[in-house]
Short mmCIF file of C-alpha atoms in Angstrom, two decimals:
data_model
loop_
_atom_site.label_atom_id
_atom_site.label_comp_id
_atom_site.label_asym_id
_atom_site.label_seq_id
_atom_site.Cartn_x
_atom_site.Cartn_y
_atom_site.Cartn_z
CA LYS A 1 -115.89 -24.09 80.19
CA ARG A 2 -114.46 -21.41 82.46
CA GLN A 3 -113.61 -18.39 80.32
CA SER A 4 -111.07 -17.29 82.87
CA ASP A 5 -108.92 -20.33 82.01
CA GLN A 6 -108.03 -18.80 78.63
CA PRO A 7 -105.35 -16.12 78.48
CA PRO A 8 -106.40 -12.66 77.21
CA GLY A 9 -106.04 -12.15 73.46
CA VAL A 10 -106.26 -15.86 72.53
CA GLU A 11 -109.27 -17.70 70.98
CA CYS A 12 -109.39 -21.49 70.83
CA ILE A 13 -110.83 -22.81 67.50
CA ASN A 14 -110.69 -26.61 67.08
CA ASP A 15 -108.25 -26.67 69.97
CA GLU A 16 -105.75 -24.55 67.98
CA PRO A 17 -104.81 -21.14 69.38
CA LYS A 18 -105.51 -18.21 67.09
CA GLN A 19 -103.77 -14.86 67.58
CA THR A 20 -106.05 -11.83 67.76
CA GLY A 21 -105.35 -8.13 67.23
CA LEU A 22 -104.56 -7.75 70.92
CA SER A 23 -101.71 -10.27 70.52
CA ARG A 24 -100.19 -8.24 67.67
CA ASP A 25 -100.18 -5.22 69.96
CA ILE A 26 -98.35 -7.25 72.60
CA ARG A 27 -95.71 -8.30 70.06
CA ALA A 28 -95.18 -4.70 69.10
CA ASP A 29 -94.90 -3.74 72.76
CA ARG A 30 -92.34 -6.51 73.31
CA SER A 31 -90.22 -5.14 70.48
CA VAL A 32 -90.30 -1.68 72.02
CA PHE A 33 -89.52 -3.20 75.44
CA ALA A 34 -86.49 -5.06 74.03
CA GLU A 35 -85.13 -1.86 72.48
CA THR A 36 -85.72 -0.01 75.75
CA ALA A 37 -83.93 -2.75 77.72
CA MET A 38 -80.92 -2.49 75.41
CA LEU A 39 -80.82 1.27 75.87
CA LEU A 40 -81.12 0.90 79.65
CA SER A 41 -78.32 -1.69 79.68
CA ALA A 42 -76.07 0.62 77.68
CA PHE A 43 -76.99 3.56 79.91
CA SER A 44 -76.31 1.54 83.08
CA SER A 45 -72.89 0.58 81.72
CA PHE A 46 -72.24 4.25 81.06
CA LEU A 47 -73.29 5.08 84.63
CA LEU A 48 -71.01 2.38 86.06
CA ILE A 49 -68.09 3.85 84.16
CA GLN A 50 -69.01 7.35 85.29
CA LEU A 51 -69.31 6.22 88.93
CA ALA A 52 -65.89 4.58 88.71
CA SER A 53 -62.79 6.64 89.33
CA GLY A 54 -61.99 7.29 85.67
CA LEU A 55 -58.72 5.37 85.98
CA GLU A 56 -57.41 2.56 83.80
CA GLU A 57 -55.73 -0.74 84.51
CA GLY A 58 -52.18 -0.11 85.72
CA ASP A 59 -52.83 3.44 86.92
CA ARG A 60 -51.81 4.52 90.40
CA CYS A 61 -54.62 4.92 92.91
CA SER A 62 -55.22 5.23 96.62
CA ILE A 63 -57.63 3.56 99.03
CA ASN A 64 -58.08 4.78 102.60
CA GLY A 65 -54.92 6.85 102.28
CA GLN A 66 -52.85 3.85 101.17
CA ASN A 67 -51.14 3.77 97.76
CA GLY A 68 -52.12 1.11 95.27
CA VAL A 69 -52.46 0.26 91.60
CA CYS A 70 -55.56 -0.44 89.50
CA LEU A 71 -55.75 -4.16 88.73
CA VAL A 72 -58.36 -6.60 87.51
CA ARG A 73 -59.95 -8.03 90.62
CA ALA A 74 -58.64 -11.54 89.90
CA ASN A 75 -55.07 -10.21 89.79
CA CYS A 76 -55.20 -8.45 93.17
CA PRO A 77 -53.58 -10.65 95.85
CA GLU A 78 -55.23 -8.63 98.63
CA TYR A 79 -58.79 -9.03 97.32
CA ALA A 80 -59.46 -12.32 99.14
CA GLN A 81 -58.54 -10.73 102.46
CA MET A 82 -60.60 -7.63 101.68
CA LYS A 83 -63.60 -9.81 100.89
CA GLN A 84 -63.18 -11.82 104.10
CA LEU A 85 -63.06 -8.63 106.15
CA GLY A 86 -66.06 -7.17 104.37
CA VAL A 87 -64.02 -4.30 102.93
CA ARG A 88 -65.66 -2.67 99.91
CA PRO A 89 -63.05 -2.22 97.14
CA ARG A 90 -62.65 1.07 95.30
CA ILE A 91 -63.56 0.70 91.62
CA CYS A 92 -61.09 2.25 89.17
CA ALA A 93 -62.95 1.25 85.98
CA TYR A 94 -64.70 -1.63 84.24
CA LYS A 95 -63.20 -3.76 81.48
CA THR A 96 -65.06 -3.71 78.18
CA GLY A 97 -66.73 -6.90 76.97
CA PRO A 98 -67.45 -8.95 80.08
CA ARG A 99 -68.03 -6.19 82.61
CA GLU A 100 -65.25 -7.06 85.07
CA PRO A 101 -64.28 -4.49 87.70
CA ILE A 102 -60.78 -3.08 87.91
CA ILE A 103 -60.15 -2.31 91.58
CA CYS A 104 -57.60 -0.32 93.53
CA CYS A 105 -55.31 -3.03 94.89
CA PRO A 106 -53.59 -1.71 98.05
CA ALA A 107 -49.85 -1.48 98.71
CA LEU A 108 -48.78 -2.15 95.13
CA ALA A 109 -47.97 1.29 93.73
CA SER A 110 -44.65 1.91 92.02
CA GLY A 111 -42.18 3.41 94.48
CA ASN A 112 -44.03 1.85 97.38
CA ASP A 113 -43.38 -1.80 96.75
CA ARG A 114 -45.57 -3.89 99.00
CA ARG A 115 -42.54 -6.04 99.86
CA ASN A 116 -41.30 -3.05 101.88
CA VAL A 117 -44.54 -2.89 103.88
CA ARG A 118 -44.64 -5.17 106.91
CA ARG A 119 -47.35 -7.82 106.83
CA SER A 120 -48.61 -6.61 110.19
CA GLU A 121 -49.02 -3.09 108.76
CA GLN A 122 -50.87 -4.40 105.72
CA TYR A 123 -53.33 -6.21 107.95
CA CYS A 124 -53.61 -3.17 110.18
CA ASP A 125 -54.92 -1.25 107.17
CA GLN A 126 -57.69 -3.84 106.93
CA TYR A 127 -58.43 -3.71 110.67
CA ARG A 128 -58.78 0.06 110.44
CA LYS A 129 -61.73 -0.43 108.09
CA LEU A 130 -63.38 -2.82 110.55
CA ALA A 131 -63.46 -0.04 113.12
CA SER A 132 -65.35 2.29 110.76
CA THR A 133 -68.51 2.38 108.70
CA GLU A 134 -68.03 3.48 105.09
CA ILE A 135 -70.51 6.03 103.75
CA PHE A 136 -70.65 7.87 100.43
CA VAL A 137 -71.93 11.42 100.08
CA GLY A 138 -73.05 12.72 96.70
CA PRO A 139 -71.23 15.85 95.48
CA LEU A 140 -73.00 19.02 94.38
CA THR A 141 -71.22 19.05 91.02
CA PRO A 142 -72.87 16.72 88.44
CA GLY A 143 -70.61 13.89 87.32
CA ALA A 144 -68.11 14.39 90.15
CA GLU A 145 -66.82 11.44 92.16
CA LEU A 146 -68.71 10.41 95.28
CA ASN A 147 -67.11 11.59 98.50
CA ARG A 148 -66.11 8.73 100.78
CA HIS A 149 -66.17 9.03 104.57
CA LEU A 150 -65.24 6.63 107.38
CA VAL A 151 -67.44 6.95 110.45
CA PRO A 152 -65.84 5.46 113.62
CA GLN A 153 -67.78 2.63 115.26
CA CYS A 154 -67.27 3.81 118.83
CA ASP A 155 -67.96 6.79 121.05
CA GLU A 156 -65.00 9.11 120.42
CA SER A 157 -66.15 11.53 123.08
CA LEU A 158 -64.89 9.22 125.82
CA GLY A 159 -61.59 10.22 127.39
CA LEU A 160 -59.13 7.39 126.85
CA ILE A 161 -56.59 8.28 129.53
CA VAL A 162 -58.33 7.36 132.75
CA GLY A 163 -57.21 5.69 135.90
CA GLY A 164 -58.38 2.46 137.43
CA GLN A 165 -61.99 2.26 136.35
CA GLU A 166 -64.39 -0.14 134.67
CA SER A 167 -64.22 -0.16 130.90
CA LEU A 168 -67.29 0.23 128.74
CA PRO A 169 -68.80 -2.84 127.03
CA GLY A 170 -67.11 -3.26 123.66
CA GLU A 171 -64.55 -0.52 124.33
CA PHE A 172 -61.60 -2.90 123.78
CA PRO A 173 -62.77 -5.45 121.18
CA HIS A 174 -59.31 -7.05 120.88
CA MET A 175 -59.23 -8.11 124.54
CA ALA A 176 -58.87 -11.84 125.10
CA VAL A 177 -58.81 -13.81 128.33
CA LEU A 178 -57.18 -17.23 128.80
CA GLY A 179 -58.96 -19.95 130.74
CA TRP A 180 -57.51 -22.87 132.71
CA SER A 181 -59.27 -26.03 133.75
CA GLU A 182 -58.39 -29.20 135.56
CA CYS A 183 -57.44 -32.10 133.34
CA GLY A 184 -58.59 -30.30 130.21
CA ASP A 185 -62.25 -30.00 131.22
CA ASP A 186 -63.35 -26.68 129.66
CA ARG A 187 -66.84 -26.53 131.19
CA ASP A 188 -65.87 -24.27 134.09
CA PRO A 189 -62.55 -22.57 133.28
CA GLU A 190 -60.69 -20.29 135.64
CA PHE A 191 -59.56 -17.12 133.89
CA ARG A 192 -56.08 -16.07 135.01
CA CYS A 193 -54.38 -14.23 132.14
CA GLY A 194 -55.14 -11.78 129.39
CA GLY A 195 -54.20 -11.59 125.75
CA SER A 196 -54.85 -9.63 122.56
CA LEU A 197 -56.52 -10.77 119.36
CA ILE A 198 -54.18 -9.86 116.48
CA SER A 199 -55.66 -11.91 113.61
CA ASP A 200 -58.57 -14.23 112.89
CA ARG A 201 -56.64 -17.18 114.39
CA TYR A 202 -54.02 -15.82 116.83
CA VAL A 203 -53.94 -14.26 120.28
CA LEU A 204 -50.78 -12.58 121.59
CA THR A 205 -49.97 -13.11 125.27
CA ALA A 206 -47.12 -13.53 127.76
CA GLY A 207 -44.92 -16.61 127.79
CA HIS A 208 -45.41 -17.16 131.52
CA CYS A 209 -49.18 -17.29 130.97
CA VAL A 210 -49.19 -20.51 128.97
CA ARG A 211 -47.16 -22.77 131.24
CA THR A 212 -49.31 -25.78 132.06
CA THR A 213 -49.15 -29.09 133.87
CA LYS A 214 -51.01 -32.30 133.16
CA ALA A 215 -53.49 -31.48 135.89
CA ASN A 216 -53.85 -27.79 135.06
CA VAL A 217 -54.21 -26.87 131.40
CA VAL A 218 -54.81 -23.59 129.60
CA ASN A 219 -57.32 -24.72 127.01
CA VAL A 220 -59.81 -21.96 126.18
CA VAL A 221 -59.80 -18.33 125.06
CA ARG A 222 -62.74 -16.01 125.51
CA LEU A 223 -63.30 -13.07 123.18
CA GLY A 224 -65.76 -10.18 123.15
CA ASP A 225 -66.67 -10.32 126.84
CA HIS A 226 -67.11 -7.60 129.45
CA HIS A 227 -68.33 -9.33 132.62
CA LEU A 228 -66.78 -12.80 132.83
CA TYR A 229 -69.52 -14.40 134.90
CA GLU A 230 -72.67 -12.61 133.74
CA ARG A 231 -74.34 -13.65 130.53
CA GLY A 232 -76.85 -10.82 130.68
CA ASP A 233 -74.33 -8.05 130.00
CA GLY A 234 -75.47 -7.71 126.39
CA MET A 235 -72.19 -8.97 124.92
CA ARG A 236 -71.98 -11.71 122.30
CA GLU A 237 -68.85 -13.31 123.66
CA VAL A 238 -67.36 -16.50 122.25
CA THR A 239 -65.25 -19.15 124.00
CA LEU A 240 -62.89 -21.01 121.68
CA GLY A 241 -60.55 -23.94 122.07
CA ILE A 242 -56.80 -23.83 121.56
CA GLU A 243 -55.12 -25.62 118.67
CA ALA A 244 -51.50 -24.77 119.44
CA ILE A 245 -49.31 -22.62 121.70
CA VAL A 246 -46.04 -21.15 120.43
CA VAL A 247 -43.70 -19.76 123.10
CA HIS A 248 -40.74 -17.64 122.03
CA PRO A 249 -37.76 -19.99 121.64
CA GLU A 250 -35.54 -17.82 123.87
CA TYR A 251 -37.98 -17.60 126.77
CA ARG A 252 -36.35 -19.38 129.71
CA PRO A 253 -38.35 -18.57 132.86
CA SER A 254 -36.00 -20.46 135.16
CA GLU A 255 -33.12 -18.20 134.09
CA SER A 256 -34.56 -14.78 133.23
CA ARG A 257 -37.63 -12.67 132.60
CA TYR A 258 -36.68 -11.72 129.07
CA ASN A 259 -38.60 -12.76 125.91
CA ASP A 260 -41.82 -13.20 127.87
CA ILE A 261 -44.07 -13.59 124.83
CA ALA A 262 -46.21 -16.33 123.26
CA LEU A 263 -48.80 -16.87 120.54
CA VAL A 264 -51.98 -18.91 120.98
CA ARG A 265 -53.50 -20.41 117.83
CA LEU A 266 -57.27 -20.80 118.13
CA ASN A 267 -59.01 -23.96 116.95
CA GLN A 268 -61.27 -22.06 114.54
CA THR A 269 -61.40 -18.84 112.58
CA VAL A 270 -62.84 -15.85 114.42
CA THR A 271 -65.73 -13.91 112.90
CA PHE A 272 -65.11 -10.21 113.42
CA GLY A 273 -67.86 -7.93 114.67
CA THR A 274 -68.53 -4.82 116.69
CA ASN A 275 -67.20 -6.29 119.95
CA ILE A 276 -64.61 -8.69 118.47
CA ARG A 277 -61.90 -7.38 116.15
CA PRO A 278 -58.08 -7.38 116.17
CA ALA A 279 -55.66 -4.73 117.31
CA CYS A 280 -52.68 -3.48 115.32
CA LEU A 281 -49.04 -4.01 116.27
CA TRP A 282 -46.88 -0.94 116.94
CA PRO A 283 -44.21 -1.09 114.20
CA THR A 284 -41.23 0.68 115.80
CA ASN A 285 -39.36 1.07 119.08
CA GLN A 286 -40.00 4.81 118.89
CA LEU A 287 -43.15 5.91 120.74
CA ASN A 288 -44.96 9.11 119.85
CA GLU A 289 -47.22 8.78 122.88
CA THR A 290 -46.19 8.72 126.53
CA ARG A 291 -49.71 8.18 127.89
CA VAL A 292 -50.88 4.62 127.39
CA VAL A 293 -53.65 2.34 128.61
CA ALA A 294 -53.52 -1.13 130.17
CA ILE A 295 -56.57 -3.37 130.55
CA GLY A 296 -57.32 -6.63 132.31
CA TYR A 297 -59.33 -8.68 134.79
CA GLY A 298 -56.58 -8.80 137.41
CA ASP A 299 -56.55 -7.87 141.09
CA THR A 300 -57.81 -4.37 141.77
CA GLU A 301 -55.36 -3.96 144.65
CA ASP A 302 -52.26 -5.67 145.98
CA TYR A 303 -53.30 -8.93 147.66
CA GLY A 304 -56.87 -8.25 146.54
CA SER A 305 -59.31 -10.25 144.45
CA PRO A 306 -59.52 -10.46 140.66
CA SER A 307 -62.05 -8.29 138.89
CA SER A 308 -64.90 -10.00 137.04
CA VAL A 309 -65.35 -6.87 134.89
CA LEU A 310 -62.78 -5.62 132.39
CA MET A 311 -60.86 -2.73 133.96
CA LYS A 312 -58.72 -0.02 132.34
CA VAL A 313 -55.97 2.17 133.75
CA GLY A 314 -54.11 5.14 132.30
CA LEU A 315 -50.33 4.88 132.63
CA GLU A 316 -47.24 6.80 131.59
CA VAL A 317 -44.29 5.28 129.73
CA LEU A 318 -41.07 5.52 131.74
CA PRO A 319 -37.88 5.70 129.63
CA ASN A 320 -35.78 2.56 129.89
CA ASP A 321 -32.72 4.38 131.20
CA LEU A 322 -34.76 5.55 134.18
CA CYS A 323 -36.51 2.22 134.67
CA ARG A 324 -33.24 0.28 134.77
CA GLY A 325 -32.44 1.89 138.08
CA LEU A 326 -35.53 0.25 139.59
CA TYR A 327 -34.45 -3.28 138.63
CA VAL A 328 -30.66 -3.32 138.93
CA GLU A 329 -30.55 -6.00 141.62
CA GLU A 330 -32.97 -8.53 140.11
CA ARG A 331 -31.39 -11.98 139.77
CA LYS A 332 -33.45 -12.84 136.68
CA LEU A 333 -32.65 -9.51 135.02
CA PRO A 334 -28.88 -9.62 134.44
CA GLN A 335 -29.20 -6.78 131.89
CA ALA A 336 -31.67 -4.90 134.08
CA ILE A 337 -34.34 -3.66 131.65
CA ALA A 338 -33.51 -4.73 128.08
CA ASP A 339 -34.41 -2.90 124.87
CA SER A 340 -36.98 -5.65 124.23
CA GLN A 341 -38.89 -4.45 127.29
CA LEU A 342 -40.56 -1.19 128.30
CA CYS A 343 -41.84 0.25 131.56
CA ALA A 344 -45.00 2.12 132.49
CA ARG A 345 -46.16 3.63 135.74
CA SER A 346 -48.87 5.79 137.19
CA PRO A 347 -48.63 9.44 136.06
CA VAL A 348 -46.81 11.50 138.66
CA ASP A 349 -49.84 13.72 139.23
CA LYS A 350 -52.17 10.78 139.91
CA GLN A 351 -52.78 8.33 142.71
CA PRO A 352 -50.76 5.10 142.28
CA ARG A 353 -52.24 2.93 139.50
CA ASP A 354 -50.84 -0.22 137.99
CA THR A 355 -51.52 -3.60 136.47
CA CYS A 356 -51.59 -6.51 138.90
CA ARG A 357 -51.86 -10.29 139.18
CA GLY A 358 -54.28 -11.63 136.60
CA ASP A 359 -53.51 -8.83 134.14
CA SER A 360 -50.47 -10.72 132.81
CA GLY A 361 -50.48 -11.25 129.06
CA GLY A 362 -52.91 -8.40 128.52
CA PRO A 363 -52.28 -5.40 126.28
CA LEU A 364 -50.54 -2.12 126.88
CA GLN A 365 -51.84 0.08 124.08
CA VAL A 366 -52.35 3.46 122.47
CA ALA A 367 -55.23 4.64 120.32
CA LEU A 368 -54.53 5.31 116.68
CA THR A 369 -53.92 9.00 116.03
CA GLY A 370 -57.08 10.45 114.51
CA HIS A 371 -58.99 7.20 115.01
CA ARG A 372 -59.71 6.41 118.64
CA CYS A 373 -61.62 3.23 117.81
CA LEU A 374 -58.48 1.35 116.77
CA TYR A 375 -55.67 0.36 119.12
CA TYR A 376 -51.99 -0.34 118.64
CA LEU A 377 -50.35 -2.86 120.95
CA ILE A 378 -47.05 -1.56 122.27
CA GLY A 379 -46.55 -3.97 125.17
CA ILE A 380 -47.60 -7.19 126.89
CA THR A 381 -48.05 -7.15 130.66
CA SER A 382 -45.13 -9.14 132.09
CA PHE A 383 -44.18 -8.43 135.73
CA GLY A 384 -43.65 -5.74 138.36
CA LYS A 385 -42.90 -5.00 142.01
CA GLY A 386 -46.16 -5.17 143.87
CA CYS A 387 -49.20 -3.45 142.41
CA GLY A 388 -49.24 0.32 142.24
CA ALA A 389 -46.57 0.78 144.89
CA ALA A 390 -45.01 4.24 144.96
CA GLY A 391 -41.69 4.60 143.15
CA THR A 392 -42.11 1.48 141.01
CA ALA A 393 -43.07 0.71 137.43
CA GLY A 394 -44.53 -2.31 135.70
CA VAL A 395 -42.49 -4.08 133.04
CA TYR A 396 -43.95 -5.02 129.66
CA THR A 397 -42.65 -7.04 126.73
CA ARG A 398 -42.05 -4.59 123.87
CA VAL A 399 -44.14 -5.80 120.90
CA ALA A 400 -42.08 -4.01 118.23
CA ALA A 401 -38.98 -6.01 119.22
CA TYR A 402 -40.69 -9.25 118.18
CA LEU A 403 -42.47 -8.29 114.95
CA GLU A 404 -40.44 -10.59 112.70
CA TRP A 405 -41.09 -13.56 114.98
CA ILE A 406 -44.81 -12.75 115.21
CA GLU A 407 -45.23 -12.19 111.46
CA GLY A 408 -43.38 -15.39 110.62
CA ILE A 409 -46.00 -17.39 112.53
CA VAL A 410 -49.22 -15.41 112.10
CA TRP A 411 -48.72 -14.21 108.50
CA PRO A 412 -46.03 -16.48 107.02
#
């Protein structure tokens, strides 16, 4: 017989195992091990409580500067969205018995009822986390709470206000481009309009961009791209089909240029990443910034050719009362420039810059104050007089004027 087949500490006599002194030692060791495991389990529970925030269920809390209340995870209506977006919840405490975490549930604190917070703003709080990496730094004081920091996922040293130049790969991860094809064949689409990703299923664009005929159909949306016709640009772009198109009910292109806005529902849920993530929606008609940025793949000059690389241009918001004087004689603008529109032009100290054909539907945006990796959409490229002509301004659909309509479809 092979001695190695028998386990250590066991003799076989008449095929019956007999415990030896070594086995008794093992039993004693197991008893000590069990006691140690219980102590470690209790100690780990103590550590979990210490690492939590020291709050209790129902206490007020804050997460990423947003007010909230400590709730059992199962009772937090925002937890499913946080999990989908990969957002790590802040732990307030742990329930005794079954160790269930109590988390800081955002936008639920007393005095800041979440019903008073727009759905688009609630989702913007989640998008802000996508544009950052969360790190925790240990404090010098024993037992103190870990310090939380958000590190932006972009190069903040880049000047945002620039004029008429190629963007950097991944600089505008919300940029979308709409593709047309003949008779619905999506193998070789022609990209003619831009758009902005605002959720995991919807792209915001201009109403005039989605008009189709039976022989010419807008049927694809590309996300996360930089060079439209080069696959070796290092970008992980995706091309998705279109499930539905919703044009604003008051958009009547044969009569006017007002309400030039539409939503495109994608045929599948978008997976967010470094080069694909949504932009926020500017929540008010008041603008704190006058310098804004437009992006697109449109013509680089009047009567020129479309760009195959995503371009960016720094513009200046022109007050509506001044812009109205530029469009007083337009047949399709009986009110001249309406409050639901805004104008932007090249800064007065710069060479003429503008959006052009092919940029329609694309975003006019500002960077979030203190966080230049996240963008707020303030306008949708609509129309203009020529491209960059002196003394003119481009006209954009004002996003804030349509928030209720957008939210009712995207986040009902």
